[in-house]
């Protein structure tokens, strides 16, 4: 029987998704729940599992292509009766994707690995790493919630696996390397395999064509069906080696030296323009920014705050945090100060329900923290900030940001925010005009903390204490943090924005207030 498999809705109401990569090729034997493709949703990459046991018959979607949900992307040849299964396959695949992608619903199996009915719960990055290190993901003991397997778990398993098979593989690889060292390639050239036939996935063959590489020349120790099998990373390494050899020859010729037995291939001329697809996360971010900017009339309020005392407080607590295994940044302090401001001015913790024509004020504090990643800007959400201490906030925020950057973050971990913070000062700069994370109504931007000369004017005991007992009217160097608060002017007035900022400033200038 031939089973057609449609692209499931791996998110919440997605209309289409991008095929990032195929993990199988035509003719491969697969088992139920085995990942067959990596698919990019609007914020993360998830693996799509096979719904059946069988053999890959046909792959109908190209890597990098956008595919509408419901389109057939792959077919399997099976020996099972297909009556009554067509409608359930997509549902089972969606269920499997959800279980793999949702840490909170994973159940711990008796063996300690995250498995339910034999399924292993692991992030896409952990599965990729397992394949690269030739580790059986099912044998890895997960340390995450519900036994979820992380990258660190895979590395620890790989490092601790010292059985005879591994030693044999290492010995074999070492022997081959030594053989190659004894027979060095000619000057300026790279070692070429020179095979008559090589197996590779279609995407790998396309990559070889783009890089100008002959697959039969790419060294590999892997075989399939008795023939050499080449992976994309091997093609890239070979192409880089070729380019390095050609560059070395060019330098040698320019220096008046012999280039060796090498063909002097002309260098590529750089293109004046390049194009890349506007798809996936980049397009999703663009649509979100467009919706926010053209829906909510933005007004940005700028200010600055003397955080000298905050800098001193964090310096004292930093070592204590490190002893407890935590890295304490300024962000947990800012999170707490923001909650203090939102409590006094709850309109900034709101959302405009346009259909009902109502302003919905949130009485809980889920703060999004913008994180720059290779795929673009993502905003993980730290829930219930008002109920957590500085170290717990630090730990949760660091884990969420790390998950966003390695693309293993769950969709649910970027939803439900009531207010957002973006720290552009970590890269550099003092002021900006942050775009609101719609449908929220406000976002606070943090500039870089810099030492600046400031006139100390102590008019109250609190000011005197915060200013380090400096003489009133004296110009002294102070640590200054700049703030940029963007608001939705349909909901929030300028006076409310300024008053909120003043409360945040007060708590940052006097961090002991955070204890209250």
Short mmCIF file of C-alpha atoms in Angstrom, two decimals:
data_model
loop_
_atom_site.label_atom_id
_atom_site.label_comp_id
_atom_site.label_asym_id
_atom_site.label_seq_id
_atom_site.Cartn_x
_atom_site.Cartn_y
_atom_site.Cartn_z
CA UNK A 1 0.00 0.00 0.00
CA UNK A 2 1.10 3.58 -0.68
CA UNK A 3 0.40 5.99 2.17
CA UNK A 4 0.28 9.70 1.41
CA UNK A 5 1.39 11.96 4.23
CA UNK A 6 0.14 15.54 4.36
CA UNK A 7 1.98 18.38 6.09
CA UNK A 8 0.27 18.68 9.49
CA UNK A 9 -0.46 21.91 11.33
CA UNK A 10 2.60 21.81 13.59
CA UNK A 11 1.73 25.16 15.15
CA UNK A 12 -1.55 26.78 16.02
CA UNK A 13 -3.53 27.58 12.92
CA UNK A 14 -0.53 27.82 10.57
CA UNK A 15 -1.38 28.10 6.88
CA UNK A 16 2.03 27.03 5.60
CA UNK A 17 5.51 26.05 6.77
CA UNK A 18 9.00 25.76 5.31
CA UNK A 19 10.71 22.42 4.77
CA UNK A 20 14.11 23.06 6.35
CA UNK A 21 15.62 19.66 5.59
CA UNK A 22 14.75 16.07 4.81
CA UNK A 23 16.13 13.51 7.21
CA UNK A 24 15.42 10.61 4.87
CA UNK A 25 15.65 9.90 1.16
CA UNK A 26 13.80 7.72 -1.31
CA UNK A 27 14.29 4.04 -0.51
CA UNK A 28 15.01 4.51 3.19
CA UNK A 29 13.22 2.25 5.64
CA UNK A 30 11.45 4.17 8.40
CA UNK A 31 9.60 3.27 11.57
CA UNK A 32 6.59 4.94 13.10
CA UNK A 33 7.48 8.17 14.94
CA UNK A 34 10.93 8.34 13.28
CA UNK A 35 11.67 11.98 12.29
CA UNK A 36 11.58 12.33 8.52
CA UNK A 37 11.78 16.11 8.07
CA UNK A 38 12.55 19.35 9.86
CA UNK A 39 9.88 22.02 9.44
CA UNK A 40 10.15 25.67 10.37
CA UNK A 41 7.11 27.29 11.96
CA UNK A 42 6.82 30.98 12.66
CA UNK A 43 9.19 30.80 15.65
CA UNK A 44 10.89 27.42 15.87
CA UNK A 45 12.08 24.33 14.01
CA UNK A 46 10.25 21.09 14.78
CA UNK A 47 10.68 17.55 13.51
CA UNK A 48 7.85 15.83 11.67
CA UNK A 49 7.66 12.10 12.44
CA UNK A 50 6.58 9.29 10.14
CA UNK A 51 3.03 8.08 10.88
CA UNK A 52 3.76 4.51 9.73
CA UNK A 53 6.34 1.76 9.36
CA UNK A 54 7.44 1.45 5.77
CA UNK A 55 9.75 2.62 3.01
CA UNK A 56 10.05 6.14 1.60
CA UNK A 57 8.55 5.96 -1.87
CA UNK A 58 8.53 9.59 -2.98
CA UNK A 59 9.50 13.00 -1.60
CA UNK A 60 7.19 15.67 -2.99
CA UNK A 61 8.49 18.89 -1.39
CA UNK A 62 11.88 20.52 -1.83
CA UNK A 63 14.08 21.76 0.98
CA UNK A 64 13.66 25.48 1.49
CA UNK A 65 10.22 25.47 -0.09
CA UNK A 66 7.05 26.81 1.52
CA UNK A 67 4.35 24.17 1.66
CA UNK A 68 0.65 24.80 2.52
CA UNK A 69 -0.67 22.77 5.43
CA UNK A 70 -2.54 19.78 4.07
CA UNK A 71 -0.37 19.28 0.98
CA UNK A 72 1.15 15.83 0.49
CA UNK A 73 4.88 16.10 1.16
CA UNK A 74 5.97 12.44 1.21
CA UNK A 75 4.62 8.96 0.46
CA UNK A 76 5.43 5.63 2.09
CA UNK A 77 5.16 2.09 0.82
CA UNK A 78 3.71 -0.14 3.53
CA UNK A 79 2.29 -3.62 3.88
CA UNK A 80 -0.55 -2.54 6.17
CA UNK A 81 -4.19 -2.25 5.24
CA UNK A 82 -4.96 1.44 4.82
CA UNK A 83 -8.70 1.30 5.53
CA UNK A 84 -9.74 3.98 7.99
CA UNK A 85 -6.24 5.36 8.42
CA UNK A 86 -6.16 8.25 5.96
CA UNK A 87 -7.96 10.67 8.29
CA UNK A 88 -6.04 9.65 11.37
CA UNK A 89 -2.48 9.87 10.05
CA UNK A 90 -2.29 13.66 10.06
CA UNK A 91 -3.80 13.77 13.54
CA UNK A 92 -1.28 11.26 14.86
CA UNK A 93 1.58 13.20 13.29
CA UNK A 94 0.40 16.45 14.84
CA UNK A 95 0.13 14.68 18.18
CA UNK A 96 3.66 13.34 17.84
CA UNK A 97 5.03 16.76 16.92
CA UNK A 98 3.30 18.34 19.89
CA UNK A 99 4.72 15.76 22.27
CA UNK A 100 8.22 16.19 20.90
CA UNK A 101 7.96 19.99 20.99
CA UNK A 102 6.22 20.46 24.33
CA UNK A 103 8.43 19.93 27.35
CA UNK A 104 5.58 20.35 29.77
CA UNK A 105 3.59 17.34 28.54
CA UNK A 106 6.45 14.85 28.36
CA UNK A 107 6.14 11.96 30.80
CA UNK A 108 9.10 10.27 32.35
CA UNK A 109 9.44 6.58 31.49
CA UNK A 110 10.57 3.89 33.88
CA UNK A 111 14.06 3.83 32.40
CA UNK A 112 14.55 7.55 32.97
CA UNK A 113 14.51 8.52 29.28
CA UNK A 114 11.64 10.60 27.98
CA UNK A 115 9.56 8.02 26.22
CA UNK A 116 5.88 7.33 25.90
CA UNK A 117 5.09 4.23 23.95
CA UNK A 118 8.72 4.08 22.83
CA UNK A 119 8.90 7.71 21.69
CA UNK A 120 11.91 9.79 22.74
CA UNK A 121 11.33 13.42 23.69
CA UNK A 122 14.17 15.61 22.48
CA UNK A 123 14.67 19.00 20.86
CA UNK A 124 15.46 19.11 17.11
CA UNK A 125 18.96 20.37 17.86
CA UNK A 126 19.57 17.40 20.20
CA UNK A 127 18.42 14.96 17.52
CA UNK A 128 20.68 16.58 14.93
CA UNK A 129 23.61 16.42 17.31
CA UNK A 130 22.88 12.75 18.04
CA UNK A 131 22.96 11.97 14.33
CA UNK A 132 26.23 13.88 13.89
CA UNK A 133 27.85 12.04 16.81
CA UNK A 134 26.36 8.70 15.77
CA UNK A 135 24.52 8.39 19.08
CA UNK A 136 21.32 6.39 19.48
CA UNK A 137 18.95 9.04 20.85
CA UNK A 138 16.84 6.33 22.51
CA UNK A 139 19.82 5.31 24.64
CA UNK A 140 20.41 8.82 26.01
CA UNK A 141 19.10 9.57 29.49
CA UNK A 142 17.35 12.94 29.45
CA UNK A 143 17.88 15.45 32.23
CA UNK A 144 15.18 17.92 31.21
CA UNK A 145 11.58 18.15 32.39
CA UNK A 146 9.83 14.80 31.93
CA UNK A 147 13.13 13.27 30.81
CA UNK A 148 13.49 15.50 27.73
CA UNK A 149 16.88 14.99 26.04
CA UNK A 150 19.03 18.09 25.58
CA UNK A 151 22.21 18.80 23.61
CA UNK A 152 24.24 18.45 26.81
CA UNK A 153 22.73 15.00 27.45
CA UNK A 154 23.75 13.83 23.97
CA UNK A 155 27.31 15.14 24.38
CA UNK A 156 27.64 13.55 27.81
CA UNK A 157 26.46 10.22 26.42
CA UNK A 158 28.84 10.45 23.48
CA UNK A 159 31.80 11.28 25.73
CA UNK A 160 30.98 8.47 28.14
CA UNK A 161 30.46 5.83 25.45
CA UNK A 162 33.79 3.99 25.41
CA UNK A 163 32.73 0.57 24.25
CA UNK A 164 34.75 -1.55 21.84
CA UNK A 165 32.79 -0.39 18.82
CA UNK A 166 33.69 3.23 19.46
CA UNK A 167 37.33 2.38 20.14
CA UNK A 168 37.43 0.38 16.94
CA UNK A 169 35.95 3.26 14.97
CA UNK A 170 38.44 5.70 16.47
CA UNK A 171 41.33 3.35 15.75
CA UNK A 172 40.13 2.87 12.18
CA UNK A 173 39.73 6.60 11.64
CA UNK A 174 43.16 7.28 13.13
CA UNK A 175 44.71 4.66 10.88
CA UNK A 176 43.13 6.24 7.81
CA UNK A 177 44.33 9.67 8.85
CA UNK A 178 47.86 8.33 9.32
CA UNK A 179 47.73 6.67 5.89
CA UNK A 180 46.73 9.99 4.36
CA UNK A 181 49.56 11.74 6.19
CA UNK A 182 52.04 9.24 4.78
CA UNK A 183 50.80 9.97 1.25
CA UNK A 184 50.31 13.73 1.18
CA UNK A 185 48.42 15.30 -1.68
CA UNK A 186 50.36 17.41 -4.16
CA UNK A 187 51.06 21.00 -3.14
CA UNK A 188 47.97 23.19 -3.42
CA UNK A 189 45.60 20.25 -3.97
CA UNK A 190 43.23 18.32 -1.72
CA UNK A 191 42.87 14.57 -1.36
CA UNK A 192 40.34 13.24 -3.89
CA UNK A 193 38.53 9.92 -3.53
CA UNK A 194 38.12 9.34 -7.28
CA UNK A 195 35.21 6.87 -7.04
CA UNK A 196 33.14 5.67 -9.98
CA UNK A 197 29.81 5.95 -8.16
CA UNK A 198 28.56 7.85 -5.10
CA UNK A 199 25.20 7.91 -3.34
CA UNK A 200 23.81 11.17 -1.94
CA UNK A 201 20.51 12.86 -1.17
CA UNK A 202 19.08 15.22 -3.83
CA UNK A 203 19.80 18.23 -1.64
CA UNK A 204 23.42 17.10 -1.27
CA UNK A 205 23.77 16.77 -5.05
CA UNK A 206 22.38 20.27 -5.53
CA UNK A 207 24.86 21.59 -2.98
CA UNK A 208 27.72 19.87 -4.80
CA UNK A 209 26.65 21.48 -8.08
CA UNK A 210 26.47 24.91 -6.44
CA UNK A 211 29.94 24.49 -4.93
CA UNK A 212 31.44 23.06 -8.13
CA UNK A 213 32.33 19.80 -6.42
CA UNK A 214 32.45 16.32 -7.99
CA UNK A 215 30.70 13.99 -5.54
CA UNK A 216 32.97 11.11 -6.59
CA UNK A 217 35.95 13.08 -5.29
CA UNK A 218 34.53 13.78 -1.82
CA UNK A 219 36.14 11.54 0.85
CA UNK A 220 33.72 9.53 3.01
CA UNK A 221 33.78 6.39 5.14
CA UNK A 222 30.00 5.95 5.17
CA UNK A 223 28.28 3.47 2.86
CA UNK A 224 24.73 2.52 1.94
CA UNK A 225 23.85 -0.63 0.02
CA UNK A 226 27.54 -1.22 -0.54
CA UNK A 227 28.15 2.17 -2.17
CA UNK A 228 29.88 5.25 -0.77
CA UNK A 229 27.44 7.75 0.76
CA UNK A 230 28.22 11.48 1.07
CA UNK A 231 26.56 13.98 3.41
CA UNK A 232 26.20 17.78 2.95
CA UNK A 233 28.77 18.65 5.62
CA UNK A 234 31.37 16.53 3.80
CA UNK A 235 30.67 18.41 0.58
CA UNK A 236 31.10 21.74 2.37
CA UNK A 237 34.37 20.65 3.98
CA UNK A 238 35.73 19.44 0.63
CA UNK A 239 34.65 22.68 -1.10
CA UNK A 240 36.33 24.76 1.60
CA UNK A 241 39.50 22.70 1.25
CA UNK A 242 39.47 23.25 -2.53
CA UNK A 243 38.99 26.98 -2.12
CA UNK A 244 41.78 27.14 0.46
CA UNK A 245 44.11 25.27 -1.89
CA UNK A 246 43.26 27.60 -4.76
CA UNK A 247 43.83 30.64 -2.55
CA UNK A 248 47.21 29.26 -1.50
CA UNK A 249 48.16 28.76 -5.15
CA UNK A 250 47.14 32.31 -6.00
CA UNK A 251 49.29 33.68 -3.19
CA UNK A 252 52.19 31.50 -4.29
CA UNK A 253 51.94 32.70 -7.90
CA UNK A 254 51.76 36.32 -6.79
CA UNK A 255 54.90 35.77 -4.71
CA UNK A 256 56.73 34.37 -7.73
CA UNK A 257 56.78 30.80 -6.41
CA UNK A 258 55.76 27.58 -8.09
CA UNK A 259 52.13 26.73 -7.70
CA UNK A 260 52.73 22.97 -7.88
CA UNK A 261 50.72 20.50 -9.88
CA UNK A 262 47.50 22.44 -9.62
CA UNK A 263 45.12 23.85 -12.15
CA UNK A 264 44.83 27.59 -11.59
CA UNK A 265 41.07 28.06 -11.55
CA UNK A 266 40.06 31.73 -11.88
CA UNK A 267 38.72 33.29 -8.72
CA UNK A 268 35.03 34.00 -8.56
CA UNK A 269 33.97 37.58 -9.15
CA UNK A 270 31.86 38.87 -6.27
CA UNK A 271 28.28 39.66 -7.24
CA UNK A 272 27.09 43.22 -6.74
CA UNK A 273 23.77 41.95 -5.46
CA UNK A 274 22.53 38.74 -3.91
CA UNK A 275 19.02 37.51 -3.21
CA UNK A 276 17.70 35.19 -0.54
CA UNK A 277 14.15 33.98 0.11
CA UNK A 278 12.02 36.11 2.41
CA UNK A 279 10.47 33.15 4.19
CA UNK A 280 10.20 31.37 7.51
CA UNK A 281 10.96 33.22 10.72
CA UNK A 282 12.30 36.29 8.89
CA UNK A 283 8.97 36.76 7.09
CA UNK A 284 6.99 36.07 10.28
CA UNK A 285 8.95 38.74 12.14
CA UNK A 286 8.39 41.16 9.27
CA UNK A 287 4.63 40.59 9.28
CA UNK A 288 4.46 41.04 13.04
CA UNK A 289 6.43 44.30 12.86
CA UNK A 290 4.23 45.55 10.02
CA UNK A 291 1.03 44.70 11.89
CA UNK A 292 2.26 46.44 15.04
CA UNK A 293 3.54 49.58 13.35
CA UNK A 294 0.50 50.09 11.12
CA UNK A 295 -2.07 49.17 13.77
CA UNK A 296 -0.82 50.84 16.94
CA UNK A 297 0.16 54.54 16.78
CA UNK A 298 3.58 54.48 18.44
CA UNK A 299 4.93 57.15 20.76
CA UNK A 300 8.36 56.71 22.37
CA UNK A 301 9.26 58.31 25.70
CA UNK A 302 13.01 58.66 26.41
CA UNK A 303 14.66 59.09 29.78
CA UNK A 304 17.76 58.13 31.77
CA UNK A 305 18.44 56.88 35.27
CA UNK A 306 21.45 56.88 37.58
CA UNK A 307 22.09 53.18 38.29
CA UNK A 308 25.34 53.55 40.19
CA UNK A 309 23.89 51.86 43.25
CA UNK A 310 22.40 49.09 41.11
CA UNK A 311 25.82 48.43 39.56
CA UNK A 312 27.32 48.14 43.05
CA UNK A 313 24.51 45.88 44.27
CA UNK A 314 24.83 43.53 41.33
CA UNK A 315 28.62 43.38 41.77
CA UNK A 316 28.14 42.25 45.38
CA UNK A 317 25.54 39.61 44.47
CA UNK A 318 27.26 38.34 41.32
CA UNK A 319 29.78 36.14 43.14
CA UNK A 320 27.09 34.70 45.39
CA UNK A 321 25.01 33.88 42.31
CA UNK A 322 27.97 32.18 40.61
CA UNK A 323 28.51 30.02 43.68
CA UNK A 324 24.92 28.88 43.27
CA UNK A 325 25.51 28.13 39.61
CA UNK A 326 23.73 31.19 38.22
CA UNK A 327 24.85 34.07 36.03
CA UNK A 328 23.25 37.25 37.38
CA UNK A 329 22.78 40.03 34.84
CA UNK A 330 20.95 43.33 35.23
CA UNK A 331 17.81 42.00 33.55
CA UNK A 332 16.25 40.35 36.66
CA UNK A 333 16.48 43.72 38.45
CA UNK A 334 14.84 45.43 35.47
CA UNK A 335 12.10 42.79 35.39
CA UNK A 336 11.28 43.47 39.03
CA UNK A 337 11.36 47.25 38.52
CA UNK A 338 9.01 46.93 35.53
CA UNK A 339 6.52 44.90 37.60
CA UNK A 340 6.60 47.66 40.23
CA UNK A 341 5.74 50.19 37.53
CA UNK A 342 2.99 48.03 36.05
CA UNK A 343 1.36 47.62 39.45
CA UNK A 344 1.12 51.40 39.83
CA UNK A 345 0.12 52.02 36.21
CA UNK A 346 -1.70 48.84 35.04
CA UNK A 347 -2.81 50.42 31.77
CA UNK A 348 0.66 49.58 30.41
CA UNK A 349 -0.07 45.92 31.17
CA UNK A 350 -3.09 45.84 28.89
CA UNK A 351 -4.40 44.85 25.49
CA UNK A 352 -6.95 46.50 23.20
CA UNK A 353 -9.76 44.16 22.14
CA UNK A 354 -10.77 45.97 18.98
CA UNK A 355 -13.69 43.71 18.13
CA UNK A 356 -15.31 44.13 21.57
CA UNK A 357 -14.06 47.73 21.81
CA UNK A 358 -12.68 47.06 25.28
CA UNK A 359 -9.33 47.64 27.01
CA UNK A 360 -8.33 44.40 28.74
CA UNK A 361 -6.08 44.99 31.75
CA UNK A 362 -3.94 42.04 32.82
CA UNK A 363 -3.46 41.45 36.53
CA UNK A 364 -0.61 39.00 36.01
CA UNK A 365 2.89 39.81 34.85
CA UNK A 366 4.35 37.71 32.04
CA UNK A 367 7.28 39.67 30.66
CA UNK A 368 8.79 38.99 27.25
CA UNK A 369 12.56 39.42 26.89
CA UNK A 370 13.68 39.99 23.30
CA UNK A 371 16.62 37.83 22.24
CA UNK A 372 18.71 38.20 19.08
CA UNK A 373 19.22 34.85 17.32
CA UNK A 374 20.72 33.74 14.01
CA UNK A 375 17.17 33.35 12.69
CA UNK A 376 16.03 36.79 13.84
CA UNK A 377 14.49 38.41 16.90
CA UNK A 378 12.56 36.11 19.24
CA UNK A 379 10.73 37.03 22.45
CA UNK A 380 10.67 34.27 25.09
CA UNK A 381 8.22 34.99 27.91
CA UNK A 382 9.09 34.75 31.61
CA UNK A 383 5.85 33.93 33.40
CA UNK A 384 4.73 35.24 36.79
CA UNK A 385 7.66 37.59 37.28
CA UNK A 386 6.09 39.08 40.40
CA UNK A 387 6.16 35.68 42.15
CA UNK A 388 9.85 34.87 41.63
CA UNK A 389 13.18 35.92 43.11
CA UNK A 390 16.17 37.33 41.26
CA UNK A 391 18.05 34.03 40.90
CA UNK A 392 14.98 32.12 39.73
CA UNK A 393 14.25 34.82 37.16
CA UNK A 394 17.89 34.71 36.04
CA UNK A 395 17.82 30.93 35.64
CA UNK A 396 14.53 30.83 33.72
CA UNK A 397 15.45 33.74 31.48
CA UNK A 398 18.86 32.28 30.60
CA UNK A 399 17.31 28.89 29.76
CA UNK A 400 14.62 30.46 27.58
CA UNK A 401 17.10 32.65 25.68
CA UNK A 402 19.42 29.68 25.13
CA UNK A 403 16.51 27.60 23.82
CA UNK A 404 15.50 30.43 21.47
CA UNK A 405 19.02 30.69 20.08
CA UNK A 406 19.39 26.98 19.41
CA UNK A 407 15.85 26.88 17.94
CA UNK A 408 14.59 24.31 20.45
CA UNK A 409 12.19 26.65 22.21
CA UNK A 410 8.55 25.59 22.34
CA UNK A 411 5.91 27.80 20.76
CA UNK A 412 4.09 28.07 24.09
CA UNK A 413 7.20 29.62 25.67
CA UNK A 414 6.84 32.67 23.42
CA UNK A 415 3.15 33.29 24.01
CA UNK A 416 1.06 34.90 26.71
CA UNK A 417 3.23 37.95 27.30
CA UNK A 418 1.72 41.13 28.81
CA UNK A 419 4.71 43.50 28.41
CA UNK A 420 8.10 43.26 26.69
CA UNK A 421 11.68 44.41 27.25
CA UNK A 422 14.40 44.71 24.61
CA UNK A 423 18.03 45.23 25.58
CA UNK A 424 19.63 46.81 22.52
CA UNK A 425 22.29 48.30 24.78
CA UNK A 426 23.95 44.89 25.03
CA UNK A 427 25.15 45.47 21.46
CA UNK A 428 25.64 49.21 21.78
CA UNK A 429 23.60 52.39 21.65
CA UNK A 430 21.67 54.55 24.06
CA UNK A 431 18.27 55.34 22.56
CA UNK A 432 15.94 53.64 20.10
CA UNK A 433 12.27 53.50 19.10
CA UNK A 434 11.28 49.91 19.94
CA UNK A 435 8.31 48.44 18.09
CA UNK A 436 5.57 47.12 20.37
CA UNK A 437 5.13 43.34 20.50
CA UNK A 438 1.51 43.58 19.33
CA UNK A 439 -1.12 43.02 20.74
CA UNK A 440 0.68 44.24 23.86
CA UNK A 441 0.53 47.99 24.36
CA UNK A 442 4.04 48.87 25.56
CA UNK A 443 7.69 47.84 25.31
CA UNK A 444 10.70 49.12 27.24
CA UNK A 445 14.08 49.45 25.51
CA UNK A 446 17.31 49.46 27.54
CA UNK A 447 20.38 51.32 26.36
CA UNK A 448 23.99 50.71 27.28
CA UNK A 449 25.06 51.52 30.85
CA UNK A 450 27.79 54.15 30.57
CA UNK A 451 29.79 56.28 32.95
CA UNK A 452 28.83 59.94 32.51
CA UNK A 453 29.50 63.16 34.41
CA UNK A 454 26.44 64.18 36.39
CA UNK A 455 25.63 66.96 38.80
CA UNK A 456 24.59 65.46 42.12
CA UNK A 457 21.77 67.44 43.70
CA UNK A 458 20.73 65.66 46.90
CA UNK A 459 17.42 67.13 47.98
CA UNK A 460 16.25 64.23 50.13
CA UNK A 461 17.81 61.58 52.40
CA UNK A 462 17.01 58.94 49.80
CA UNK A 463 18.74 60.92 47.04
CA UNK A 464 21.74 61.52 49.29
CA UNK A 465 22.07 57.82 50.02
CA UNK A 466 21.67 56.88 46.34
CA UNK A 467 24.30 59.39 45.28
CA UNK A 468 26.95 57.92 47.54
CA UNK A 469 26.99 60.80 49.99
CA UNK A 470 28.42 63.15 47.36
CA UNK A 471 28.36 66.88 48.01
CA UNK A 472 25.26 68.55 46.62
CA UNK A 473 26.00 70.31 43.32
CA UNK A 474 29.22 68.39 42.72
CA UNK A 475 29.95 66.95 39.25
CA UNK A 476 30.86 63.28 39.64
CA UNK A 477 31.09 60.23 37.35
CA UNK A 478 27.95 58.09 37.57
CA UNK A 479 26.69 54.92 35.90
CA UNK A 480 23.78 55.95 33.66
CA UNK A 481 21.20 53.73 31.96
CA UNK A 482 19.07 55.15 29.13
CA UNK A 483 15.44 54.08 28.69
CA UNK A 484 13.18 54.12 25.61
CA UNK A 485 9.51 53.32 26.27
CA UNK A 486 7.22 52.86 23.25
CA UNK A 487 3.46 52.90 23.89
CA UNK A 488 0.25 52.35 21.93
CA UNK A 489 -1.19 55.86 22.04
CA UNK A 490 -4.71 54.54 21.47
CA UNK A 491 -4.63 53.10 25.00
CA UNK A 492 -1.85 54.88 26.91
CA UNK A 493 -1.38 58.61 27.36
CA UNK A 494 2.00 60.30 27.43
CA UNK A 495 1.58 61.31 31.07
CA UNK A 496 1.01 57.68 32.06
CA UNK A 497 4.10 56.61 30.12
CA UNK A 498 6.22 59.22 31.88
CA UNK A 499 4.83 58.30 35.32
CA UNK A 500 5.47 54.59 34.70
CA UNK A 501 9.04 55.37 33.65
CA UNK A 502 9.57 57.41 36.80
CA UNK A 503 8.53 54.45 38.95
CA UNK A 504 10.88 52.12 37.07
CA UNK A 505 13.67 54.68 37.48
CA UNK A 506 13.03 54.97 41.21
CA UNK A 507 13.41 51.20 41.71
CA UNK A 508 16.52 50.98 39.54
CA UNK A 509 18.13 53.95 41.25
CA UNK A 510 17.31 52.48 44.67
CA UNK A 511 17.44 48.68 44.22
CA UNK A 512 16.66 48.07 47.89
CA UNK A 513 13.07 49.05 47.03
CA UNK A 514 12.84 45.80 45.06
CA UNK A 515 12.92 43.96 48.39
CA UNK A 516 9.55 45.52 49.25
#
